[in-house]
Amino acid sequence: MIGGRLIILILYIVGVYVFSFIIGVANLFTFNNVSLESLVNKTFDYIIVGSGSAGSLLAKRLSQNKNLTILLIESGGDVRPGFLDIPSLGLMLQGTAYDWKYTTVPQKWGAYGLAGNRSKWPMGKLVGGTAQFNNLMYLRGHPDDFKEWYKDLPSFDYKRDILPYYKKLESTGDSFLSRLPFTSSAAEYALNAFKSLGYNVNKNQLDSFVGFGSPYVNIKNGKRWTSFHQLLSHDRPNVFLLSHTTALEVLFRSNYEAYGVKYIRSGETVVSLARHGVILSAGVIGSPKLLMMSGVGVKSHLQSVNIETKLDLPVGDNLQDHITTGFSLVTFNDTLDFGVGISTMLNPLTALEYFRTQSGPWTTVGCEVNGFINTKNPKNPLAQPDLQLMMLPLGIEEDSGLYLRKLMGISDATWYNYFHHVNKSIAVLPVLLHPKSRGTVRLESKNIDKQPLIDPNYLSVEDDVETLYEGIQIVKKFVDAEPMRNLGAELNALPLPGCEHLTFDSEPYWFCYLRHMTYTAYHPVGTCKMGADDASVVGYDFKVRGTNRLYVVDASVFPTLTSGNVNAAVLMMAEKAADVILEQLFLKTGFCCILEIFKMKTVCEI
Ligand SMILES: Cc1cc2nc3c(=O)[nH]c(=O)nc-3n(C[C@H](O)[C@H](O)[C@H](O)COP(=O)(O)OP(=O)(O)OC[C@H]3O[C@@H](n4cnc5c(N)ncnc54)[C@H](O)[C@@H]3O)c2cc1C
């Protein structure tokens, strides 16, 4: 038994190192044959910075008009071994050359169980961006989320202004949706447990209404499916992709009209020009960073890093993230096997099943049961939820601390005195959907290669701790539910370093627990907020306030977090932005045609 486990562990370690080597080497290559010389001072209709979820979708939509040329600039590489489309392997890209490997500054109010109180924030640095290693869950959010976004627009109507864009995504295959190709035996037990607690189960999990079910995922024929895959699957002679290329600065004419982008590739600095617009889709960290590097940001901050302020806007404010907690809290006897452990994953029969049927454990996305709860209004099935609950059939002790612990940055004290002693657990994770805490992204210096200072200010508002505490109460009821009791589920009562002095299961204990076990749910948003007030960086037309022809379209423009995983909302917004941007172009073109008729073309340079 011990010998078998040892062999699996050795295979696992060797596998991780071989894997890291292969992808590290792959990242050095490029299939991209656009030569840099051909781009110097060349004019495109649009330049998009960042080929992630939003950037790829925009590139596809804009390039459907074959008269428009698009330059798509991406910092990361464009060669990924094909096997990385196997959903369960996404996780293994974190911490590699395909990850920006961001880390927050030490947190004052939470994350005490992480090394240095810092949270690790993986983000995709490759074509396709973060969706190349995300967990593929697709959730639209709740209609009230968007009412909040558009609160300064009295005419806003969810069914007219948002829903059609989701439906467009879902019906044209741009965001290919499937049910989970695989669930372990834990999923059924968990659903039964939630049902026995009186929750609605088998709810439609597309919109985030109260209830439990299994999530939709972006998987096509057993493979990861992103907006970049979608872009590649279309004829796109008018999209020029430049990978391994980092945008350094947006260039402005007078009146803050963006006319081009300065970027660096293989040590060479080049400028390309944009006839109709520059679109920043560099993500929640990349877009504010680039704006600040271009002189658009909080004046006092830009002065402190010696950047001349062109426009004083609250760039980098309003940072918010979904916080989760509760790893390895629901424990079992270690003989229990739900059929998704490391030994199953490394079993050649599992591989065979995947290649034969495009399903099985290799298609797992982690979360198998997903639910939404409104703790203040639990009986109303249409209420906007304040908590999400995700059930994953594994605990982070599963790999004995070899990999997951490092990815999450768990401190040695917490690992060795807590997780290390857990034999078998599942993750039932409450996620705080609408945190009140707000943080910032700031530059450390004007050196583009320096990581920015990321401070989500986790749990700085007490209300956030209180809502998560309600989540813990639900986890406790879950453990006590008959289907779980029959399996021998127990609440992990091991003394948690930092909270040992408190009585286990008392309110002070859980409040302490939450401030130690504070984890990102990987959904940071908000650093270039959209809106009409002074706290906004872009208007409802995605244009940076006070500028012309400069847009931001990505997770950074969310005014607030949506109820659930955010990628679907990023894609929906990119759909909407494509419409808005093209509409502006056609209005302008139409106007120019009229001017041309009256021989006044010179005043109208489109
Ligand atoms: C581990 C993990 C799991 C997740 N799971 C889910 C999930 O299951 N469901 C869900 O809905 N969401 C999930 N998310 C969140 C979701 O994937 C992201 O919110 C979403 O992909 C963000 O899209 P984006 O277009 O804003 O940015 P990104 O996809 O990050 O794209 C930004 C791109 O810009 C590039 N870039 C940055 N700066 C520059 C520059 N200066 N020059 C050129 N290029 C640049 C980057 O390399 C990147 O490719 C997860 C996130 C993580 C990290």
XYZ file of C-alpha atoms and ligand atoms in Angstrom:
659
model
C 0.000 0.000 0.000
C 2.747 2.437 1.093
C 4.934 1.289 -1.800
C 2.090 1.949 -4.270
C 1.560 5.450 -2.892
C 5.284 6.180 -3.080
C 5.423 5.158 -6.732
C 2.458 7.386 -7.517
C 4.105 10.279 -5.701
C 7.394 9.778 -7.574
C 5.539 9.544 -10.892
C 3.695 12.696 -9.977
C 6.836 14.681 -9.129
C 8.627 13.504 -12.278
C 5.494 14.319 -14.292
C 5.325 17.867 -12.897
C 8.991 18.525 -13.735
C 8.799 17.067 -17.235
C 5.637 19.047 -17.810
C 7.221 22.324 -16.601
C 10.215 21.695 -18.854
C 8.095 21.015 -21.956
C 5.935 24.072 -21.575
C 8.878 26.277 -20.630
C 10.616 25.273 -23.882
C 7.392 25.607 -25.895
C 6.975 29.144 -24.642
C 10.246 30.177 -26.300
C 8.920 29.425 -29.763
C 6.458 31.252 -31.896
C 4.381 30.138 -34.856
C 3.627 33.720 -35.522
C 4.986 34.795 -38.866
C 4.119 38.502 -38.788
C 7.481 40.209 -39.165
C 8.179 43.197 -36.981
C 9.617 45.235 -39.867
C 6.296 45.017 -41.680
C 4.544 46.635 -38.717
C 6.776 49.628 -38.013
C 4.648 52.772 -38.303
C 1.995 50.771 -40.090
C -1.602 51.874 -39.602
C -4.316 49.426 -38.562
C -7.957 50.227 -38.057
C -7.848 49.013 -34.455
C -5.070 47.945 -32.132
C -6.141 45.595 -29.352
C -3.735 45.074 -26.451
C -4.193 41.638 -24.834
C -5.548 38.482 -26.430
C -7.388 37.173 -23.358
C -11.089 36.469 -22.947
C -12.165 39.979 -23.929
C -9.398 40.800 -26.457
C -9.842 37.617 -28.516
C -13.594 37.965 -28.662
C -13.302 41.605 -29.727
C -10.708 40.717 -32.378
C -13.080 38.155 -33.776
C -16.114 40.405 -33.804
C -14.346 43.449 -35.281
C -12.570 41.364 -37.910
C -15.863 39.940 -39.153
C -15.967 43.211 -41.058
C -13.345 42.276 -43.646
C -12.622 45.924 -44.458
C -11.128 46.452 -41.009
C -7.591 45.486 -40.050
C -6.791 44.542 -36.447
C -3.430 44.333 -34.724
C -3.640 42.075 -31.659
C -0.693 42.530 -29.298
C 0.027 39.872 -26.670
C 2.817 39.758 -24.092
C 2.774 35.986 -23.780
C 3.633 33.204 -26.200
C 1.453 31.572 -28.823
C 2.756 28.010 -28.679
C 1.068 25.694 -26.235
C 1.354 21.952 -26.458
C -2.072 20.718 -27.628
C -2.502 18.462 -24.608
C -3.001 21.581 -22.489
C -6.569 21.709 -23.740
C -7.313 18.754 -21.463
C -9.422 20.560 -18.843
C -7.797 19.065 -15.741
C -4.312 20.159 -16.858
C -5.126 23.882 -16.806
C -4.078 24.105 -13.190
C -0.569 23.009 -14.082
C 0.073 26.204 -16.078
C -0.068 28.272 -12.910
C 3.345 29.336 -11.701
C 4.945 28.607 -15.111
C 6.194 30.859 -17.897
C 2.559 31.209 -19.011
C 1.563 32.979 -15.804
C 2.188 36.613 -14.794
C 2.667 35.195 -11.259
C 1.243 38.223 -9.494
C 1.317 38.380 -5.698
C -0.563 40.871 -3.553
C 1.118 43.080 -0.993
C 0.893 41.737 2.605
C -2.724 41.880 3.712
C -3.545 43.761 6.880
C -6.991 42.366 7.660
C -6.859 38.806 6.381
C -4.918 36.083 4.545
C -2.867 35.462 7.716
C -2.564 31.774 6.829
C -0.666 32.602 3.632
C 3.104 33.056 3.502
C 3.802 36.729 4.282
C 0.011 37.373 4.309
C 0.263 37.582 0.529
C -2.222 36.072 -1.884
C -0.990 34.564 -5.154
C -2.898 35.771 -8.201
C -2.231 33.674 -11.303
C -3.093 35.385 -14.588
C -2.594 34.099 -18.101
C 0.445 35.409 -19.985
C -0.197 33.680 -23.284
C -2.524 33.934 -26.234
C -6.012 33.389 -24.885
C -5.076 34.911 -21.511
C -6.380 33.660 -18.206
C -9.098 31.494 -19.772
C -6.302 29.169 -20.914
C -6.014 27.877 -17.367
C -9.199 28.912 -15.625
C -11.753 26.451 -14.283
C -14.076 26.855 -17.276
C -17.247 27.499 -15.281
C -19.814 29.599 -17.111
C -22.349 31.613 -15.107
C -24.215 34.654 -16.317
C -24.662 36.369 -12.961
C -27.873 37.878 -11.608
C -29.917 40.634 -13.332
C -29.538 42.860 -10.224
C -25.735 42.790 -10.698
C -26.138 44.710 -13.913
C -28.750 47.095 -12.519
C -26.013 48.075 -10.091
C -23.537 48.558 -12.971
C -25.899 50.823 -14.867
C -27.391 52.662 -11.917
C -26.492 56.021 -13.520
C -28.380 55.128 -16.686
C -32.101 55.425 -15.874
C -33.187 53.840 -19.160
C -31.224 50.626 -18.456
C -33.144 47.408 -19.063
C -31.436 44.030 -18.373
C -33.552 42.176 -20.902
C -32.733 44.657 -23.647
C -29.194 45.780 -22.765
C -27.495 42.649 -21.362
C -29.396 39.421 -21.928
C -29.236 39.535 -25.763
C -25.428 39.635 -25.572
C -25.332 36.533 -23.395
C -27.712 34.827 -25.766
C -25.581 35.818 -28.738
C -22.532 34.293 -27.070
C -24.372 31.122 -26.210
C -26.188 30.664 -29.501
C -23.322 31.328 -31.907
C -20.964 28.949 -30.147
C -18.577 31.735 -29.124
C -18.769 30.492 -25.607
C -19.429 26.824 -26.186
C -21.474 25.485 -23.306
C -21.770 21.956 -22.063
C -22.847 20.227 -18.877
C -20.013 18.756 -16.813
C -18.614 15.808 -18.794
C -17.612 14.137 -15.521
C -18.629 14.200 -11.883
C -17.304 12.034 -9.075
C -19.549 10.133 -6.686
C -19.189 13.034 -4.222
C -21.439 15.226 -6.400
C -24.547 13.164 -5.843
C -23.970 12.938 -2.088
C -23.485 16.695 -1.909
C -26.622 17.466 -3.926
C -28.615 15.102 -1.699
C -27.225 16.837 1.364
C -28.243 20.283 0.089
C -31.662 18.919 -0.866
C -32.146 17.490 2.626
C -31.414 20.975 3.995
C -34.356 22.333 2.027
C -32.469 23.963 -0.853
C -33.715 23.800 -4.401
C -31.505 21.450 -6.408
C -31.121 20.834 -10.137
C -31.708 24.502 -10.700
C -30.821 25.989 -14.034
C -27.273 27.088 -13.244
C -26.962 29.597 -16.060
C -28.356 32.581 -14.161
C -27.269 33.005 -10.571
C -30.613 32.507 -8.861
C -30.839 30.893 -5.433
C -30.481 27.091 -5.562
C -27.991 24.265 -6.201
C -27.004 22.291 -9.273
C -24.047 21.460 -11.462
C -22.434 24.278 -13.418
C -22.180 24.775 -17.165
C -18.639 24.730 -18.534
C -16.764 25.939 -21.623
C -15.778 22.493 -22.851
C -16.143 21.265 -26.422
C -15.581 17.590 -27.226
C -13.776 17.125 -23.937
C -11.423 20.067 -24.551
C -11.001 23.568 -23.149
C -12.828 26.131 -25.269
C -11.965 29.830 -24.998
C -12.617 32.941 -27.054
C -9.107 32.508 -28.475
C -9.973 29.011 -29.712
C -13.013 30.631 -31.255
C -10.897 33.317 -32.956
C -8.594 30.665 -34.418
C -11.486 28.606 -35.721
C -12.553 31.433 -38.052
C -11.079 32.787 -41.219
C -9.203 35.910 -40.092
C -6.884 37.293 -42.778
C -7.346 40.794 -41.357
C -6.169 39.977 -37.782
C -2.427 40.346 -37.207
C -1.338 38.649 -33.999
C 1.929 39.710 -32.407
C 2.816 37.435 -29.512
C 5.818 37.875 -27.167
C 5.121 41.592 -27.528
C 4.445 43.951 -24.631
C 2.625 47.249 -25.040
C 4.547 50.018 -23.282
C 2.446 53.104 -23.837
C -0.628 54.463 -25.574
C 0.265 57.427 -27.774
C -1.910 60.548 -27.736
C -2.300 63.506 -30.083
C -3.676 66.765 -28.796
C -7.164 66.448 -27.262
C -6.069 63.108 -25.813
C -6.847 61.330 -29.025
C -5.184 57.902 -29.013
C -3.399 57.301 -32.315
C -1.124 54.355 -31.669
C 0.732 52.050 -29.330
C 4.423 51.817 -28.498
C 5.483 48.247 -27.810
C 8.537 46.100 -27.321
C 9.398 42.808 -28.950
C 12.717 40.981 -28.736
C 14.282 44.098 -27.217
C 13.177 46.338 -30.094
C 10.763 49.219 -29.468
C 8.242 49.834 -32.239
C 5.202 52.043 -32.847
C 2.077 50.994 -34.725
C -0.753 53.347 -35.538
C -4.498 52.982 -35.119
C -6.895 54.724 -37.463
C -10.084 54.256 -35.444
C -9.121 53.191 -31.977
C -6.847 51.587 -29.409
C -8.576 49.012 -27.216
C -6.988 47.902 -23.953
C -7.957 44.329 -23.045
C -4.861 43.630 -20.966
C -6.867 42.503 -17.932
C -7.573 43.810 -14.452
C -3.864 44.433 -13.739
C -2.486 44.937 -17.265
C -4.958 47.609 -18.392
C -4.603 49.985 -15.415
C -0.830 49.436 -15.540
C -0.695 50.470 -19.188
C -2.932 53.488 -18.640
C -0.721 54.651 -15.782
C 2.423 54.073 -17.869
C 0.766 56.304 -20.487
C 0.165 59.147 -18.010
C -3.491 58.403 -17.230
C -4.055 57.827 -13.531
C -4.222 59.340 -10.073
C -2.054 62.451 -10.322
C -0.402 62.194 -6.891
C 0.513 58.573 -7.571
C 1.903 59.232 -11.047
C 4.005 62.066 -9.629
C 5.407 59.687 -7.014
C 6.733 57.400 -9.763
C 7.915 60.256 -12.012
C 5.305 59.875 -14.731
C 3.919 63.058 -16.207
C 0.138 63.157 -15.694
C -1.828 63.602 -18.879
C -5.221 62.860 -17.357
C -6.075 62.647 -13.671
C -8.437 59.652 -13.391
C -8.979 57.063 -10.600
C -7.177 54.312 -12.514
C -6.321 51.353 -10.286
C -8.921 52.192 -7.612
C -12.016 50.068 -6.942
C -10.140 46.736 -6.978
C -12.387 43.954 -5.670
C -12.234 40.180 -5.647
C -14.377 37.216 -4.669
C -13.009 35.791 -1.427
C -13.416 32.159 -0.499
C -12.562 29.996 2.491
C -13.089 26.528 3.948
C -10.508 24.272 2.275
C -10.196 20.898 4.025
C -12.952 21.785 6.487
C -15.172 18.800 5.644
C -13.167 15.688 6.459
C -13.705 11.925 6.041
C -12.057 8.671 6.861
C -9.181 8.307 4.361
C -10.459 4.979 3.028
C -13.304 6.802 1.294
C -12.645 7.164 -2.431
C -14.731 9.470 -4.638
C -12.792 8.445 -7.738
C -10.818 11.624 -8.482
C -7.630 11.369 -6.422
C -4.101 11.515 -7.830
C -4.015 7.750 -8.268
C -7.113 7.933 -10.491
C -5.645 10.804 -12.498
C -2.402 8.903 -13.121
C -4.136 5.663 -13.942
C -3.557 4.727 -17.634
C -7.190 3.583 -17.804
C -8.276 7.157 -17.039
C -6.159 8.347 -19.961
C -7.679 5.674 -22.165
C -11.171 6.716 -21.129
C -10.383 10.334 -22.010
C -9.022 9.598 -25.474
C -11.818 7.104 -26.211
C -14.803 9.116 -24.937
C -13.532 12.684 -24.333
C -14.866 12.398 -20.800
C -13.904 10.896 -17.444
C -11.787 12.343 -14.608
C -9.402 14.172 -16.982
C -12.245 16.502 -17.934
C -12.864 17.599 -14.353
C -12.940 21.370 -13.763
C -12.807 20.968 -9.980
C -16.209 22.296 -8.979
C -18.926 19.654 -9.318
C -21.772 21.204 -7.360
C -22.492 24.889 -7.344
C -25.070 26.832 -5.391
C -26.284 30.341 -4.663
C -27.694 31.539 -1.386
C -29.119 34.801 -0.154
C -28.414 34.678 3.552
C -30.702 37.614 4.294
C -33.600 36.466 2.138
C -33.185 32.662 1.869
C -36.764 31.913 0.833
C -36.900 34.133 -2.260
C -35.705 32.032 -5.225
C -35.216 35.121 -7.412
C -33.203 37.174 -4.927
C -29.680 38.329 -5.743
C -27.406 35.894 -3.855
C -24.731 37.097 -1.452
C -22.926 33.744 -1.216
C -21.919 31.087 -3.714
C -21.070 27.582 -2.508
C -18.781 25.394 -4.577
C -18.181 21.711 -3.857
C -14.918 20.194 -5.123
C -14.387 16.512 -4.402
C -10.776 17.003 -3.222
C -8.908 18.758 -0.467
C -5.580 20.542 -0.876
C -3.909 17.821 1.179
C -4.521 15.427 -1.731
C -1.038 15.924 -3.212
C 0.705 15.881 0.203
C 1.824 19.489 -0.146
C 3.813 19.013 -3.350
C 2.034 21.420 -5.635
C -1.334 22.898 -4.590
C 0.034 24.265 -1.355
C 2.735 26.156 -3.265
C 0.309 27.453 -5.879
C -1.862 28.916 -3.153
C 1.065 30.221 -1.101
C 0.011 28.552 2.165
C 2.407 29.376 5.003
C 4.583 26.652 6.508
C 2.952 27.067 9.938
C -0.530 26.581 8.492
C 0.554 23.718 6.286
C 2.493 21.672 8.825
C 0.204 22.307 11.800
C -3.113 22.053 9.991
C -3.513 20.783 6.411
C -0.682 18.285 6.773
C -2.715 16.372 9.395
C -5.819 16.014 7.239
C -6.143 12.631 5.551
C -9.190 13.024 3.380
C -11.473 15.983 2.732
C -13.680 17.650 0.183
C -13.852 21.378 -0.390
C -17.184 23.052 0.334
C -16.273 26.645 -0.292
C -18.424 29.653 0.537
C -17.585 32.536 -1.820
C -18.353 36.121 -0.841
C -20.124 37.435 -3.945
C -20.422 41.148 -3.207
C -17.530 42.194 -0.986
C -17.588 45.721 0.384
C -13.807 45.869 0.769
C -12.040 47.808 -1.982
C -8.372 47.864 -2.887
C -5.937 49.371 -5.367
C -3.401 48.628 -8.083
C -0.452 51.015 -8.203
C 2.881 51.096 -10.012
C 5.975 50.325 -8.033
C 8.006 52.252 -10.566
C 7.764 53.251 -14.199
C 9.798 50.209 -15.180
C 7.410 48.052 -17.268
C 9.045 44.851 -16.030
C 8.224 45.560 -12.378
C 5.146 43.912 -10.907
C 2.607 46.487 -9.814
C 1.597 46.796 -6.174
C -1.666 44.899 -5.825
C -3.639 45.482 -2.656
C -7.135 43.965 -2.587
C -7.489 45.068 1.041
C -9.242 41.777 1.822
C -11.745 41.830 4.702
C -11.108 45.482 5.507
C -14.875 45.878 5.945
C -16.278 43.806 8.844
C -19.494 43.099 6.959
C -17.501 40.862 4.581
C -16.393 38.658 7.493
C -19.966 38.471 8.765
C -21.332 37.269 5.431
C -18.594 34.637 5.131
C -19.442 33.535 8.680
C -22.975 32.792 7.416
C -21.300 30.607 4.793
C -19.500 28.663 7.530
C -22.857 28.064 9.231
C -24.137 26.495 6.009
C -21.029 24.283 5.747
C -21.726 23.108 9.301
C -25.316 22.222 8.406
C -24.022 20.427 5.314
C -21.708 18.260 7.422
C -24.637 17.460 9.711
C -27.020 16.580 6.877
C -27.930 12.892 6.796
C -26.262 11.977 3.453
C -22.998 13.443 4.753
C -23.292 11.917 8.225
C -23.811 8.527 6.603
C -20.470 8.983 4.862
C -18.808 9.849 8.165
C -18.294 13.547 7.403
C -16.853 15.659 10.204
C -15.929 19.276 10.684
C -12.165 19.689 10.851
C -11.480 20.589 14.489
C -7.665 20.639 14.280
C -6.206 23.674 16.077
C -5.623 26.354 13.461
C -2.312 28.205 13.970
C -3.183 31.709 15.126
C -6.613 30.705 16.465
C -5.624 27.908 18.892
C -6.445 30.107 21.864
C -10.123 30.279 20.896
C -12.784 27.646 21.590
C -13.370 25.620 18.462
C -16.716 26.407 16.804
C -17.321 29.560 18.834
C -18.112 32.756 16.896
C -14.711 34.318 17.770
C -13.018 31.122 16.502
C -14.706 31.373 13.097
C -14.001 35.066 12.764
C -10.337 34.293 13.476
C -10.497 31.333 11.052
C -11.865 33.551 8.266
C -9.112 36.107 8.690
C -6.533 33.303 8.400
C -8.168 31.186 5.709
C -8.759 34.053 3.275
C -8.296 32.864 -0.294
C -8.871 34.465 -3.657
C -11.584 32.879 -5.794
C -9.554 34.296 -8.749
C -12.020 36.931 -9.899
C -10.393 40.347 -9.443
C -12.184 43.164 -11.284
C -12.891 46.873 -11.199
C -9.636 48.824 -11.660
C -10.888 50.870 -14.641
C -14.472 51.195 -13.440
C -17.209 51.881 -15.987
C -19.863 54.470 -15.142
C -20.848 58.103 -15.228
C -19.556 59.311 -11.858
C -16.189 60.718 -10.821
C -15.047 57.290 -9.607
C -15.273 56.017 -13.193
C -12.399 55.582 -15.615
C -14.457 54.624 -18.677
C -17.922 55.717 -19.718
C -20.759 53.378 -20.649
C -19.378 53.467 -24.199
C -16.105 51.872 -22.899
C -14.182 55.041 -23.819
C -11.630 56.339 -21.321
C -13.175 59.535 -19.937
C -11.705 62.685 -21.439
C -10.003 60.824 -24.302
C -10.902 59.957 -27.842
C -10.467 56.628 -29.647
C -9.202 54.927 -26.481
C -11.280 52.106 -25.005
C -10.907 49.603 -22.163
C -12.753 46.296 -22.462
C -11.941 43.545 -19.942
C -12.545 42.560 -16.315
C -11.109 45.888 -15.166
C -14.217 47.842 -16.216
C -16.666 45.937 -13.971
C -18.046 48.527 -11.534
C -18.854 45.700 -9.101
C -18.519 41.921 -9.031
C -21.175 39.733 -10.586
C -22.882 36.894 -8.693
C -20.696 33.968 -9.731
C -17.584 33.289 -11.775
C -16.879 36.316 -13.915
C -15.622 35.070 -17.283
C -19.076 34.852 -18.872
C -19.675 38.497 -17.935
C -16.283 39.475 -19.428
C -17.257 37.782 -22.702
C -20.748 39.288 -22.661
C -19.251 42.734 -22.145
C -16.811 42.240 -25.029
C -19.803 41.353 -27.228
C -21.508 44.546 -26.160
C -18.349 46.630 -26.595
C -17.875 45.303 -30.147
C -21.376 46.550 -30.984
C -20.771 49.935 -29.339
C -17.376 50.421 -31.041
C -18.640 49.411 -34.483
C -21.719 51.571 -34.074
C -19.499 54.581 -33.335
C -17.419 53.797 -36.399
C -20.424 53.457 -38.692
C -22.016 56.629 -37.371
C -18.779 58.432 -38.071
C -18.376 56.835 -41.480
C -21.946 57.743 -42.389
C -21.378 61.299 -41.250
C -18.208 61.463 -43.345
C -20.006 60.176 -46.439
C -22.438 63.057 -46.108
C -19.547 65.511 -45.713
C -17.879 63.993 -48.748
C -20.973 64.632 -50.820
C -20.689 68.295 -49.831
C -16.935 68.225 -50.623
C -15.982 68.802 -46.985
C -14.045 65.564 -46.575
C -10.925 67.217 -45.170
C -12.607 68.061 -41.873
C -13.454 64.425 -41.383
C -10.517 62.113 -41.088
C -11.822 58.719 -40.140
C -7.125 29.984 -11.616
C -8.308 30.728 -12.194
C -9.524 30.073 -12.340
C -10.627 30.768 -12.859
N -11.786 30.080 -13.084
C -12.837 30.695 -13.647
C -14.008 29.983 -13.978
O -14.108 28.764 -13.789
N -15.040 30.665 -14.516
C -14.989 32.011 -14.711
O -15.996 32.574 -15.132
N -13.871 32.711 -14.444
C -12.792 32.093 -13.940
N -11.637 32.787 -13.713
C -11.583 34.226 -14.042
C -11.524 34.510 -15.553
O -10.777 33.534 -16.248
C -10.938 35.905 -15.802
O -11.650 36.839 -15.045
C -10.994 36.321 -17.260
O -10.324 35.385 -18.056
C -10.389 37.711 -17.446
O -10.400 38.047 -18.815
P -9.718 39.385 -19.331
O -9.976 39.445 -20.781
O -10.157 40.513 -18.479
O -8.161 39.219 -19.017
P -7.126 38.083 -19.448
O -7.820 36.895 -19.968
O -6.214 37.904 -18.292
O -6.347 38.720 -20.675
C -5.400 39.753 -20.571
C -4.327 39.492 -21.627
O -3.553 40.685 -21.792
C -2.182 40.325 -21.891
N -1.412 41.522 -21.491
C -1.353 42.100 -20.271
N -0.575 43.201 -20.317
C -0.125 43.317 -21.600
C 0.712 44.256 -22.278
N 1.244 45.330 -21.654
N 0.969 44.055 -23.600
C 0.437 42.993 -24.263
N -0.356 42.075 -23.662
C -0.648 42.247 -22.352
C -2.054 39.147 -20.949
O -0.898 38.394 -21.209
C -3.355 38.393 -21.228
O -3.221 37.477 -22.279
C -10.512 32.136 -13.199
C -9.290 32.788 -13.042
C -8.191 32.097 -12.557
C -6.873 32.821 -12.391
